[in-house]
DNA sequence: ATGAAAGCGCTAACAC
DNA sequence: GTGTTAGCGCTTTCAT
């Protein structure tokens, strides 16, 4: 049964001091006599006092809260990004609000609106849809520091932090060309062009393998399985499959093996992202690992820079920046 | 570049009405002339006005926000629970705040404190540690409606919503005894007793297979792989492995197969939870699926009941309740 | 139907 | 070093 609400007023009364003194004691922002301070702290503890951050934020006109919008937490890559962001922000004294769009742009918009209504210091958004999320990113940018993460939308004036997908494909192409039998067919199993990452990876692939076959679905295990079955039904043998994401690659492997096809003997499968389970696959998946830690650190820097910006909009260039991080090849096979 | 802050005062001034009128027009809480209302709405739109939820919450002394604390988002079962909670709450008009503890009870405590400071209507917590999280649950209970989800701590006066782990083990035992060759050794691969779910599943197993071997690690893919390697190193052949979670089961399969061992021919593996990837394994993992949707709906009911409770603590019994949901066997093999 | 004003909990000027 | 007070943005009596 929750306590009756206890405010700083109650603490002050209990300690026999003024509100200001109680506030100063609790936030430790001003020097004061040790005797009073400890008396206030004792009262606070006794009354089970907990600061009301709403009141504080309203008064201070700022609070250390960052909102993160992700497309879908069932996708392990996004779950991992969220976990890393959570750690990074917490360590730096920022609270992280998370909203999962569950694949819906409407839900995404609603989540971001809620962030802004809650006066978050910054919005970090992994956009659901390259086209349809643009409005949401635009809107967020008009209200708070907004950072696009991993996926970019068209023409929004918000800084982007993500990995260099083209370069990642360069690494994969190089790996294939230096290790695979040249006769082997190379097939791209990607996702529809609803996100910049899907598009860039596809384009990167096409640049290296012009005319090669491409199959597009969604970033999901299910699509990988479906694609595998399609390939089997068509009688495809012995190909190198380049997946646009580890989750698709794992689906491919699962789908191939369930039909008795050997990986990597019959089919070779290569992933992208570097999620945990990829390393544990049998054999370990060859993939391109995104430098998630570096990207999170970069976002923190941006948030901090804006935080220190006492004259907002003056010194810091709020223009669009693009911060690309280099992924690294992780050879499994 | 963010706008200068625009408040309801600006809207009122722009529309040439009082603050009260502007507020009523925007929240639609009172009847008023259509002409004024539309004028206010137009001004709000023109000024790109966005309500400040901090001010509203402070004034109303409540807001429709629920905090969810999870142990670790890299665990796909928790990611899935989070995704489901997000959908459920959003659909019901509640905003969901998510905090991931990343396995640390300190981080968990910090996250929950932040929730409470933010005056959340309810706290839903999947406790990290059966013993060490007790204090945090206790504390949350003293400040807001608190619901324990999936994992329970010792002696906290907070309602619990989760699946009936003992019953789940009954189902698994029955399945094994009716389908496996009796000679096959049965081994439990679980997690240390840091959570109630780990403990209950272990106890459920021991009840059906007294004296059977048990191996305890963590709820992770890595532990499943390690356990598999340990079994192989010992020369174990042909056993039925009961994993305490799908994620462990998937690790076991991966570990076994990487040494050329066939599943399910040589070893049979059974999981628990019913996460998505389990269904896509090859062959599909036999597991016990938790009724996640029902559990989320149940939590929503509890939150709503408390929400409607205008005289808090009077009608609703804020005592400890235990709501068990029945898992269902999903046969993969 | 509309406006004036109080006040949610908190902190930061400003007095003393 | 401590107290008094204004006010952050909002809703909601209470008047009119």
XYZ file of C-alpha atoms (C1' of nucleotides) in Angstrom:
698
model
C 0.000 0.000 0.000
C 1.745 3.126 -1.247
C 2.630 5.845 1.227
C 0.820 9.113 1.259
C 2.860 11.394 -0.945
C 5.700 12.964 0.953
C 7.110 16.199 -0.431
C 10.086 18.305 0.365
C 7.743 20.468 2.397
C 7.110 17.565 4.743
C 10.814 16.962 5.076
C 11.470 20.618 5.829
C 8.743 20.703 8.453
C 9.951 17.498 10.060
C 13.501 18.803 10.215
C 12.361 22.228 11.343
C 13.988 24.133 8.485
C 12.810 26.121 5.488
C 12.039 24.627 2.099
C 15.127 26.188 0.610
C 17.373 24.647 3.225
C 15.827 21.254 2.727
C 16.274 21.563 -1.011
C 19.885 22.593 -0.654
C 20.629 19.799 1.752
C 19.118 17.195 -0.503
C 20.665 18.376 -3.727
C 23.921 19.356 -2.061
C 24.198 22.342 -4.314
C 25.186 24.899 -1.708
C 27.493 24.832 1.295
C 25.715 24.658 4.615
C 26.249 23.653 8.212
C 26.863 19.994 8.641
C 24.452 19.822 11.514
C 21.466 21.050 9.537
C 22.357 18.933 6.539
C 22.406 15.725 8.499
C 19.181 16.644 10.256
C 17.474 17.118 6.900
C 18.889 13.894 5.510
C 17.689 12.038 8.583
C 14.193 13.427 8.175
C 14.158 12.536 4.509
C 15.210 8.989 5.249
C 12.720 8.649 8.057
C 9.845 9.891 5.940
C 10.936 7.754 2.980
C 11.188 10.893 0.889
C 11.818 10.608 -2.826
C 12.383 13.672 -4.960
C 9.660 14.422 -7.486
C 11.554 14.739 -10.745
C 8.551 16.274 -12.447
C 8.654 19.285 -10.180
C 12.406 19.572 -10.508
C 12.367 19.310 -14.275
C 9.575 21.818 -14.581
C 11.424 24.281 -12.477
C 14.834 23.743 -14.022
C 13.517 23.611 -17.547
C 15.684 20.655 -18.369
C 16.341 17.121 -17.248
C 18.847 14.477 -18.161
C 16.572 12.192 -20.103
C 17.061 10.771 -23.585
C 14.353 9.034 -25.572
C 15.216 6.099 -27.805
C 12.778 4.890 -30.425
C 13.455 1.479 -31.963
C 11.560 -0.252 -34.759
C 11.134 -3.592 -33.058
C 12.635 -5.140 -29.961
C 12.124 -8.673 -31.216
C 14.948 -8.006 -33.642
C 18.009 -8.959 -31.617
C 20.176 -6.312 -33.218
C 17.875 -3.552 -32.003
C 17.543 -5.200 -28.617
C 21.307 -5.169 -28.399
C 21.541 -1.538 -29.470
C 18.991 -0.680 -26.804
C 20.927 -2.540 -24.156
C 24.132 -0.721 -25.112
C 22.438 2.661 -25.172
C 20.950 1.935 -21.787
C 24.354 1.213 -20.296
C 26.025 4.164 -21.968
C 23.410 6.672 -20.929
C 23.036 5.410 -17.405
C 26.776 5.570 -16.861
C 26.751 9.189 -17.975
C 23.900 10.139 -15.686
C 21.196 10.214 -18.337
C 18.030 8.278 -18.011
C 16.905 6.407 -21.108
C 13.288 6.231 -22.205
C 12.621 3.449 -24.679
C 9.784 3.176 -27.126
C 9.326 0.278 -29.474
C 7.307 0.978 -32.576
C 6.593 -2.679 -33.189
C 7.075 -1.977 -36.872
C 4.339 0.647 -37.049
C 5.129 4.189 -38.129
C 2.039 5.420 -36.285
C 3.242 3.863 -33.037
C 6.666 5.320 -33.708
C 5.216 8.801 -34.140
C 3.172 8.420 -30.995
C 6.195 7.322 -29.019
C 8.305 10.220 -30.197
C 5.515 12.681 -29.467
C 5.350 11.306 -25.949
C 9.108 11.817 -25.594
C 8.827 15.409 -26.666
C 5.836 16.042 -24.444
C 7.940 14.681 -21.639
C 10.557 17.319 -22.463
C 13.366 14.888 -23.173
C 16.745 16.412 -23.679
C 17.322 14.469 -26.880
C 15.606 11.996 -29.145
C 17.527 9.098 -30.660
C 15.576 7.400 -33.369
C 16.114 4.261 -35.394
C 13.529 5.038 -38.022
C 11.036 2.390 -39.093
C 10.685 3.553 -42.640
C 12.982 5.610 -44.788
C 10.085 7.558 -46.286
C 7.241 7.447 -43.796
C 9.309 8.168 -40.711
C 10.674 11.362 -42.215
C 7.866 13.462 -40.846
C 8.426 12.159 -37.337
C 12.155 12.848 -37.496
C 11.462 16.297 -38.851
C 9.015 17.001 -36.069
C 11.390 15.759 -33.388
C 14.136 17.945 -34.825
C 11.936 20.984 -34.438
C 11.497 20.332 -30.750
C 14.688 18.790 -29.416
C 18.139 17.588 -30.307
C 17.450 14.671 -32.588
C 19.874 11.970 -33.667
C 19.206 9.345 -36.273
C 20.755 6.017 -35.413
C 21.519 3.110 -37.732
C 18.829 4.102 -40.239
C 18.459 7.397 -41.958
C 15.416 9.076 -43.444
C 15.268 11.286 -46.481
C 16.051 14.931 -46.044
C 15.697 15.388 -42.312
C 17.992 17.919 -40.663
C 19.110 15.521 -37.967
C 22.593 14.195 -37.388
C 23.081 10.577 -38.347
C 25.174 8.023 -36.505
C 25.576 4.625 -38.050
C 27.912 2.224 -39.699
C 29.248 2.541 -43.197
C 27.161 -0.081 -44.941
C 28.884 0.332 -48.291
C 32.222 -0.285 -46.706
C 30.820 -3.326 -44.948
C 29.790 -4.708 -48.308
C 33.257 -3.976 -49.640
C 34.659 -6.167 -46.905
C 32.233 -8.955 -47.676
C 32.895 -8.796 -51.387
C 36.614 -8.918 -50.812
C 36.216 -11.872 -48.500
C 34.122 -13.763 -51.025
C 36.371 -13.066 -53.944
C 39.483 -14.107 -52.096
C 38.082 -17.287 -50.592
C 35.230 -18.663 -52.670
C 35.454 -20.788 -55.756
C 34.788 -18.314 -58.557
C 32.176 -20.590 -60.099
C 29.909 -20.314 -57.123
C 26.823 -18.200 -57.664
C 26.447 -15.257 -55.309
C 22.949 -14.331 -54.162
C 21.878 -11.429 -51.975
C 19.118 -12.080 -49.469
C 18.081 -8.721 -48.133
C 15.194 -6.615 -47.017
C 12.927 -4.318 -48.981
C 14.058 -0.760 -49.397
C 12.113 0.572 -46.434
C 15.230 1.497 -44.533
C 18.460 3.160 -45.494
C 20.487 0.270 -44.156
C 18.608 -2.229 -46.324
C 19.039 -0.014 -49.346
C 22.699 0.779 -48.812
C 23.625 -2.829 -48.264
C 21.779 -3.852 -51.385
C 23.441 -1.121 -53.402
C 26.823 -2.011 -51.994
C 26.260 -5.604 -53.025
C 25.112 -4.705 -56.516
C 28.144 -2.585 -57.035
C 30.394 -5.563 -56.451
C 28.214 -8.189 -58.072
C 26.374 -6.469 -60.895
C 23.620 -8.618 -62.303
C 23.704 -11.048 -59.396
C 20.441 -12.321 -58.069
C 18.785 -10.467 -55.187
C 15.902 -11.606 -53.025
C 14.206 -9.043 -50.827
C 12.018 -9.644 -47.782
C 12.188 -8.354 -44.217
C 14.787 -8.249 -41.461
C 13.602 -11.426 -39.799
C 14.423 -15.038 -39.118
C 11.209 -16.010 -40.879
C 12.269 -14.373 -44.107
C 15.594 -16.166 -44.046
C 13.803 -19.471 -43.711
C 11.361 -18.635 -46.461
C 14.143 -17.580 -48.794
C 15.996 -20.813 -48.095
C 12.945 -22.844 -48.957
C 12.446 -20.890 -52.111
C 16.011 -21.583 -53.175
C 15.651 -25.261 -52.423
C 12.365 -25.482 -54.300
C 14.080 -23.997 -57.301
C 16.804 -26.591 -57.108
C 19.597 -24.153 -56.427
C 22.805 -25.871 -55.346
C 26.025 -24.622 -54.050
C 25.797 -20.868 -53.781
C 27.154 -18.115 -51.597
C 24.349 -16.300 -49.835
C 24.978 -12.760 -48.673
C 22.375 -11.800 -46.089
C 21.638 -8.177 -45.286
C 21.529 -9.027 -41.596
C 22.617 -11.792 -39.251
C 19.046 -12.525 -38.347
C 18.303 -13.304 -41.986
C 21.489 -15.343 -42.243
C 20.517 -17.443 -39.245
C 17.122 -18.012 -40.825
C 18.781 -19.095 -44.054
C 20.991 -21.574 -42.279
C 18.071 -22.955 -40.318
C 15.953 -23.266 -43.446
C 18.711 -24.933 -45.467
C 19.632 -27.403 -42.775
C 16.045 -28.415 -42.150
C 16.167 -29.794 -45.686
C 19.374 -31.656 -45.086
C 21.554 -29.151 -46.859
C 24.958 -28.619 -45.371
C 26.322 -25.218 -44.453
C 28.975 -24.173 -45.301
C 29.754 -27.179 -47.502
C 26.856 -26.814 -49.939
C 25.868 -23.257 -49.328
C 27.979 -20.565 -47.817
C 26.136 -17.919 -45.785
C 27.471 -14.519 -44.775
C 25.742 -12.118 -42.408
C 25.831 -8.485 -41.379
C 25.621 -6.751 -37.972
C 27.575 -8.979 -35.642
C 24.877 -9.913 -33.138
C 25.729 -12.276 -30.319
C 24.034 -15.419 -31.607
C 25.978 -15.181 -34.870
C 29.178 -15.984 -33.037
C 27.590 -19.044 -31.503
C 26.198 -20.489 -34.688
C 27.703 -23.728 -35.909
C 30.014 -22.987 -37.512
C 30.342 -19.351 -36.411
C 28.759 -17.045 -38.928
C 31.055 -14.951 -41.041
C 29.682 -11.463 -40.678
C 30.518 -7.800 -40.537
C 30.361 -6.427 -37.046
C 29.053 -2.947 -36.397
C 31.033 -0.990 -33.784
C 28.062 -0.575 -31.503
C 30.042 0.699 -28.542
C 31.683 3.433 -30.604
C 28.388 4.519 -32.063
C 26.774 4.748 -28.641
C 29.726 6.749 -27.354
C 29.364 9.076 -30.307
C 25.708 9.651 -29.521
C 26.550 10.365 -25.929
C 29.066 12.958 -27.068
C 26.462 14.698 -29.166
C 23.989 14.720 -26.306
C 26.587 16.035 -23.900
C 27.734 18.739 -26.276
C 24.203 19.988 -26.555
C 23.802 19.720 -22.811
C 26.706 22.058 -22.191
C 25.447 24.440 -24.781
C 24.131 27.124 -22.489
C 23.233 29.395 -25.358
C 21.392 26.909 -27.509
C 21.826 27.238 -31.218
C 24.731 29.618 -30.954
C 28.008 27.784 -30.839
C 27.061 24.278 -31.895
C 26.275 23.707 -35.519
C 22.843 22.145 -35.397
C 23.121 21.250 -39.029
C 22.991 17.797 -40.457
C 26.063 15.721 -39.803
C 26.759 12.205 -40.925
C 28.946 10.142 -38.663
C 29.965 6.870 -40.242
C 31.683 4.129 -38.311
C 33.640 1.364 -39.941
C 32.389 -2.165 -39.438
C 34.855 -5.033 -39.213
C 34.853 -8.416 -40.832
C 34.520 -11.335 -38.447
C 35.456 -14.580 -40.137
C 33.608 -17.559 -38.798
C 34.404 -20.174 -41.329
C 17.376 23.873 -34.516
C 14.676 23.478 -31.874
C 11.922 26.062 -31.601
C 11.769 28.424 -28.723
C 9.522 26.778 -26.188
C 5.876 27.436 -26.919
C 3.470 27.106 -24.022
C -0.254 27.159 -23.674
C 0.083 30.787 -22.720
C 1.431 31.572 -26.162
C -1.426 29.706 -27.745
C -3.965 31.540 -25.627
C -2.452 34.896 -26.474
C -2.287 34.088 -30.155
C -5.909 33.003 -30.177
C -6.964 35.918 -28.009
C -8.489 33.827 -25.241
C -7.688 33.066 -21.627
C -5.440 30.270 -20.485
C -8.411 28.376 -19.132
C -10.180 28.475 -22.451
C -7.113 27.370 -24.326
C -6.627 24.490 -21.931
C -10.241 23.411 -22.282
C -10.124 23.604 -26.029
C -6.967 21.519 -26.233
C -7.978 18.867 -23.770
C -11.600 18.877 -24.921
C -12.694 18.383 -21.388
C -15.476 20.958 -21.326
C -18.151 22.012 -23.811
C -17.457 25.326 -25.493
C -18.360 27.298 -28.565
C -17.163 25.689 -31.729
C -15.825 28.969 -32.988
C -13.435 29.528 -30.106
C -12.342 25.926 -30.071
C -11.322 25.935 -33.693
C -9.559 29.248 -33.245
C -7.504 27.803 -30.409
C -6.737 24.667 -32.339
C -5.599 26.700 -35.301
C -3.291 28.786 -33.144
C -1.855 25.679 -31.540
C -1.164 24.135 -34.921
C 0.340 27.309 -36.268
C 2.655 27.717 -33.322
C 3.609 24.026 -33.383
C 2.381 23.729 -29.818
C 2.998 20.520 -27.914
C 1.587 19.996 -24.450
C 4.131 19.802 -21.665
C 3.263 16.562 -19.903
C 5.413 17.490 -16.939
C 3.222 20.451 -16.141
C 0.084 18.452 -16.675
C 1.230 15.563 -14.532
C 2.345 17.855 -11.765
C -0.983 19.573 -11.712
C -3.112 16.454 -12.045
C -1.044 14.458 -9.626
C -1.131 11.431 -11.851
C -0.165 10.377 -15.333
C -0.702 7.303 -17.411
C 2.823 5.975 -17.349
C 4.030 2.520 -16.386
C 7.660 1.641 -15.754
C 9.008 -1.757 -16.782
C 12.308 -2.995 -15.439
C 13.866 -5.987 -17.190
C 17.027 -7.863 -16.247
C 18.619 -7.853 -19.690
C 17.348 -7.005 -23.147
C 19.880 -9.245 -24.856
C 17.863 -12.166 -23.590
C 15.291 -12.625 -26.341
C 12.596 -13.727 -23.950
C 12.772 -10.449 -22.060
C 12.986 -8.488 -25.282
C 9.817 -10.212 -26.370
C 8.079 -9.528 -23.073
C 9.056 -5.885 -23.414
C 7.705 -5.713 -26.923
C 4.405 -7.234 -25.819
C 4.109 -4.931 -22.831
C 4.816 -1.981 -25.082
C 1.971 -2.910 -27.400
C -0.444 -3.686 -24.609
C 0.178 -0.491 -22.723
C 0.211 1.758 -25.733
C -3.099 0.351 -26.925
C -4.602 1.136 -23.543
C -3.330 4.687 -23.497
C -0.460 4.114 -21.111
C 3.048 5.086 -21.918
C 5.722 2.522 -21.107
C 9.068 3.448 -19.626
C 11.654 0.714 -20.001
C 14.777 0.211 -17.970
C 17.222 -2.573 -18.553
C 19.340 -3.544 -15.607
C 21.929 -5.271 -17.754
C 22.154 -7.940 -15.095
C 23.124 -5.540 -12.322
C 20.965 -5.184 -9.242
C 22.421 -1.721 -8.666
C 21.358 -0.591 -12.116
C 17.990 -2.154 -11.514
C 17.548 -0.232 -8.282
C 18.602 2.971 -9.980
C 16.136 2.445 -12.794
C 13.254 1.770 -10.464
C 14.110 4.796 -8.357
C 14.021 6.901 -11.499
C 10.591 5.502 -12.315
C 9.294 6.411 -8.907
C 10.842 9.846 -9.019
C 9.094 10.294 -12.319
C 5.820 9.515 -10.539
C 4.897 6.507 -12.642
C 1.484 5.096 -12.050
C 2.822 1.579 -11.687
C 6.075 -0.335 -11.683
C 6.334 -3.709 -13.385
C 9.512 -5.490 -12.475
C 11.166 -8.645 -13.692
C 13.585 -8.954 -10.835
C 17.259 -9.662 -11.495
C 17.894 -11.596 -8.360
C 15.530 -13.449 -6.093
C 17.324 -12.244 -2.984
C 19.073 -9.006 -3.863
C 16.194 -7.443 -5.758
C 13.852 -7.847 -2.812
C 14.747 -4.491 -1.377
C 14.020 -2.738 -4.642
C 10.652 -4.431 -5.010
C 9.854 -3.575 -1.432
C 10.774 0.026 -1.997
C 8.751 0.293 -5.177
C 5.768 -1.201 -3.393
C 5.950 1.519 -0.804
C 5.679 4.209 -3.447
C 3.476 2.919 -6.243
C 1.460 -0.010 -7.458
C 4.097 -2.649 -8.046
C 3.732 -5.860 -10.010
C 6.290 -8.617 -10.185
C 6.471 -10.210 -13.583
C 7.917 -13.613 -14.498
C 10.280 -13.676 -11.534
C 9.362 -13.312 -7.938
C 11.414 -12.146 -4.983
C 11.221 -13.344 -1.424
C 8.608 -11.828 0.800
C 7.699 -8.661 -1.056
C 4.098 -7.503 -0.785
C 3.691 -7.102 -4.537
C 1.343 -9.006 -6.767
C 3.023 -11.557 -8.997
C 2.098 -12.364 -12.574
C 3.889 -15.214 -14.255
C 3.610 -18.673 -15.600
C 3.257 -21.815 -13.561
C 6.750 -23.204 -13.890
C 6.018 -26.372 -11.948
C 3.144 -27.162 -14.250
C 5.375 -26.472 -17.248
C 7.805 -29.061 -15.935
C 4.912 -31.483 -15.459
C 4.155 -31.133 -19.142
C 7.765 -31.695 -20.099
C 8.113 -34.725 -17.858
C 4.955 -36.223 -19.262
C 6.177 -35.619 -22.777
C 9.505 -37.260 -22.083
C 8.049 -40.266 -20.342
C 5.531 -40.920 -23.082
C 7.904 -40.509 -26.000
C 11.511 -41.202 -24.982
C 13.196 -44.549 -24.707
C 13.216 -45.169 -20.959
C 16.888 -46.003 -20.994
C 17.890 -42.533 -22.058
C 19.493 -40.463 -19.368
C 17.690 -37.223 -18.539
C 19.798 -34.195 -17.658
C 18.656 -30.754 -16.587
C 20.611 -27.795 -17.897
C 19.416 -24.784 -15.980
C 20.451 -21.585 -14.347
C 21.674 -20.895 -10.837
C 19.042 -20.196 -8.251
C 19.204 -16.431 -8.585
C 15.668 -16.189 -9.872
C 12.435 -17.805 -8.883
C 11.870 -19.101 -12.395
C 15.233 -20.861 -12.414
C 14.552 -22.349 -9.020
C 11.001 -23.443 -9.710
C 11.914 -25.101 -12.965
C 14.750 -26.936 -11.315
C 12.535 -28.071 -8.468
C 9.836 -29.121 -10.886
C 12.379 -31.184 -12.770
C 13.787 -32.795 -9.628
C 10.347 -33.778 -8.530
C 9.841 -35.797 -11.688
C 13.382 -37.052 -12.053
C 14.766 -37.466 -8.556
C 18.469 -38.052 -8.574
C 18.877 -37.000 -12.182
C 21.857 -34.936 -13.107
C 21.545 -31.153 -13.095
C 23.937 -28.602 -14.519
C 23.465 -24.978 -13.540
C 24.802 -21.882 -15.306
C 23.068 -18.762 -16.591
C 20.163 -17.977 -18.891
C 22.304 -17.550 -21.961
C 23.292 -19.054 -25.274
C 26.873 -19.172 -24.063
C 26.015 -21.379 -21.121
C 24.166 -23.801 -23.363
C 27.224 -24.118 -25.547
C 29.527 -24.544 -22.594
C 27.298 -27.205 -21.095
C 27.221 -29.052 -24.403
C 30.988 -29.060 -24.599
C 31.227 -30.283 -21.055
C 28.914 -33.177 -21.834
C 30.874 -34.065 -24.915
C 34.179 -33.886 -23.079
C 32.801 -36.331 -20.553
C 31.823 -38.700 -23.298
C 28.109 -38.532 -22.643
C 26.076 -40.111 -25.427
C 22.444 -40.214 -26.139
C 20.660 -38.243 -23.461
C 17.596 -36.101 -23.134
C 18.535 -32.561 -22.148
C 15.921 -30.467 -20.410
C 16.909 -26.816 -20.623
C 15.488 -24.238 -18.241
C 15.039 -21.815 -21.130
C 14.929 -21.850 -24.899
C 18.005 -19.703 -25.077
C 19.959 -22.361 -23.222
C 18.424 -25.062 -25.398
C 19.511 -23.266 -28.550
C 22.996 -22.998 -27.134
C 23.022 -26.706 -26.355
C 21.997 -27.585 -29.873
C 24.587 -25.282 -31.342
C 27.291 -26.675 -29.094
C 26.397 -30.278 -29.789
C 26.189 -29.824 -33.523
C 29.491 -28.030 -33.723
C 31.004 -31.311 -32.596
C 29.139 -33.304 -35.178
C 26.541 -34.611 -32.795
C 23.083 -35.003 -34.209
C 20.015 -33.504 -32.602
C 17.522 -35.008 -32.006
C 18.976 -38.362 -33.056
C 21.816 -38.543 -30.531
C 20.664 -36.015 -28.001
C 17.185 -34.766 -27.504
C 16.821 -31.176 -26.312
C 13.740 -29.595 -24.771
C 13.336 -25.907 -24.029
C 11.164 -23.591 -21.968
C 9.570 -20.184 -22.742
C 8.457 -20.423 -26.348
C 10.516 -17.623 -27.886
C 10.261 -17.024 -31.614
C 13.603 -18.493 -32.690
C 12.725 -21.795 -31.002
C 10.025 -22.412 -33.565
C 12.479 -21.804 -36.367
C 15.181 -24.111 -35.105
C 15.902 -27.191 -37.113
C 14.039 -29.220 -36.191
C 11.652 -26.960 -34.279
C 12.440 -27.015 -30.599
C 10.043 -28.831 -28.328
C 9.304 -26.326 -25.626
C 6.733 -25.023 -23.204
C 5.266 -21.761 -24.313
C 4.407 -19.073 -21.793
C 1.117 -17.281 -22.454
C 2.761 -13.892 -22.790
C -0.289 -12.135 -24.182
C -2.476 -13.276 -21.308
C 0.080 -12.230 -18.751
C 0.385 -8.759 -20.272
C -3.387 -8.419 -20.346
C -3.499 -9.407 -16.709
C -0.977 -6.741 -15.813
C -2.970 -4.156 -17.715
C -6.058 -5.133 -15.735
C -4.234 -4.619 -12.477
C -2.955 -1.241 -13.590
C -6.375 -0.170 -14.753
C -8.074 -1.325 -11.584
C -5.714 0.804 -9.571
C -6.225 3.668 -11.979
C -9.955 3.691 -11.376
C -9.449 3.467 -7.687
C -10.346 7.001 -6.773
C -10.060 6.324 -3.084
C -6.689 4.575 -3.090
C -6.240 1.755 -0.685
C -9.886 1.546 0.188
C -11.693 -0.850 -2.112
C -8.878 -2.713 -3.793
C -6.964 -5.229 -1.760
C -3.389 -4.136 -2.156
C -2.242 -7.391 -0.677
C -0.012 -9.905 -2.298
C -1.656 -11.865 -5.043
C -0.166 -14.621 -7.150
C -1.511 -14.945 -10.651
C -0.274 -18.068 -12.365
C -0.811 -18.699 -16.025
C -0.611 -22.115 -17.598
C 2.080 -22.671 -20.190
C 1.413 -25.009 -23.094
C 3.564 -27.716 -24.598
C 4.686 -27.046 -28.152
C 5.991 -30.216 -29.765
C 8.688 -29.600 -32.308
C 10.015 -33.053 -32.882
C -19.592 29.782 -21.778
C -15.561 32.236 -20.301
C -11.992 34.345 -17.258
C -9.168 34.984 -12.949
C -6.448 32.815 -9.865
C -4.684 29.119 -6.984
C -1.405 25.644 -6.659
C 0.892 20.777 -7.976
C 6.719 20.111 -6.098
C 10.578 21.999 -6.880
C 14.718 25.314 -7.215
C 16.996 29.831 -7.748
C 17.010 34.659 -7.138
C 16.978 37.701 -3.764
C 16.926 39.273 1.037
C 18.798 39.120 5.620
C 24.368 30.352 6.121
C 19.433 30.511 6.098
C 14.679 32.069 4.985
C 11.122 34.165 1.765
C 9.173 34.140 -2.445
C 8.412 33.838 -7.356
C 7.360 30.917 -10.950
C 8.312 26.647 -14.348
C 3.312 24.811 -17.504
C -0.558 23.104 -16.609
C -5.564 22.184 -14.983
C -9.425 23.286 -12.209
C -12.167 25.302 -8.880
C -14.636 29.435 -8.289
C -16.676 33.488 -9.908
C -18.989 35.868 -13.438
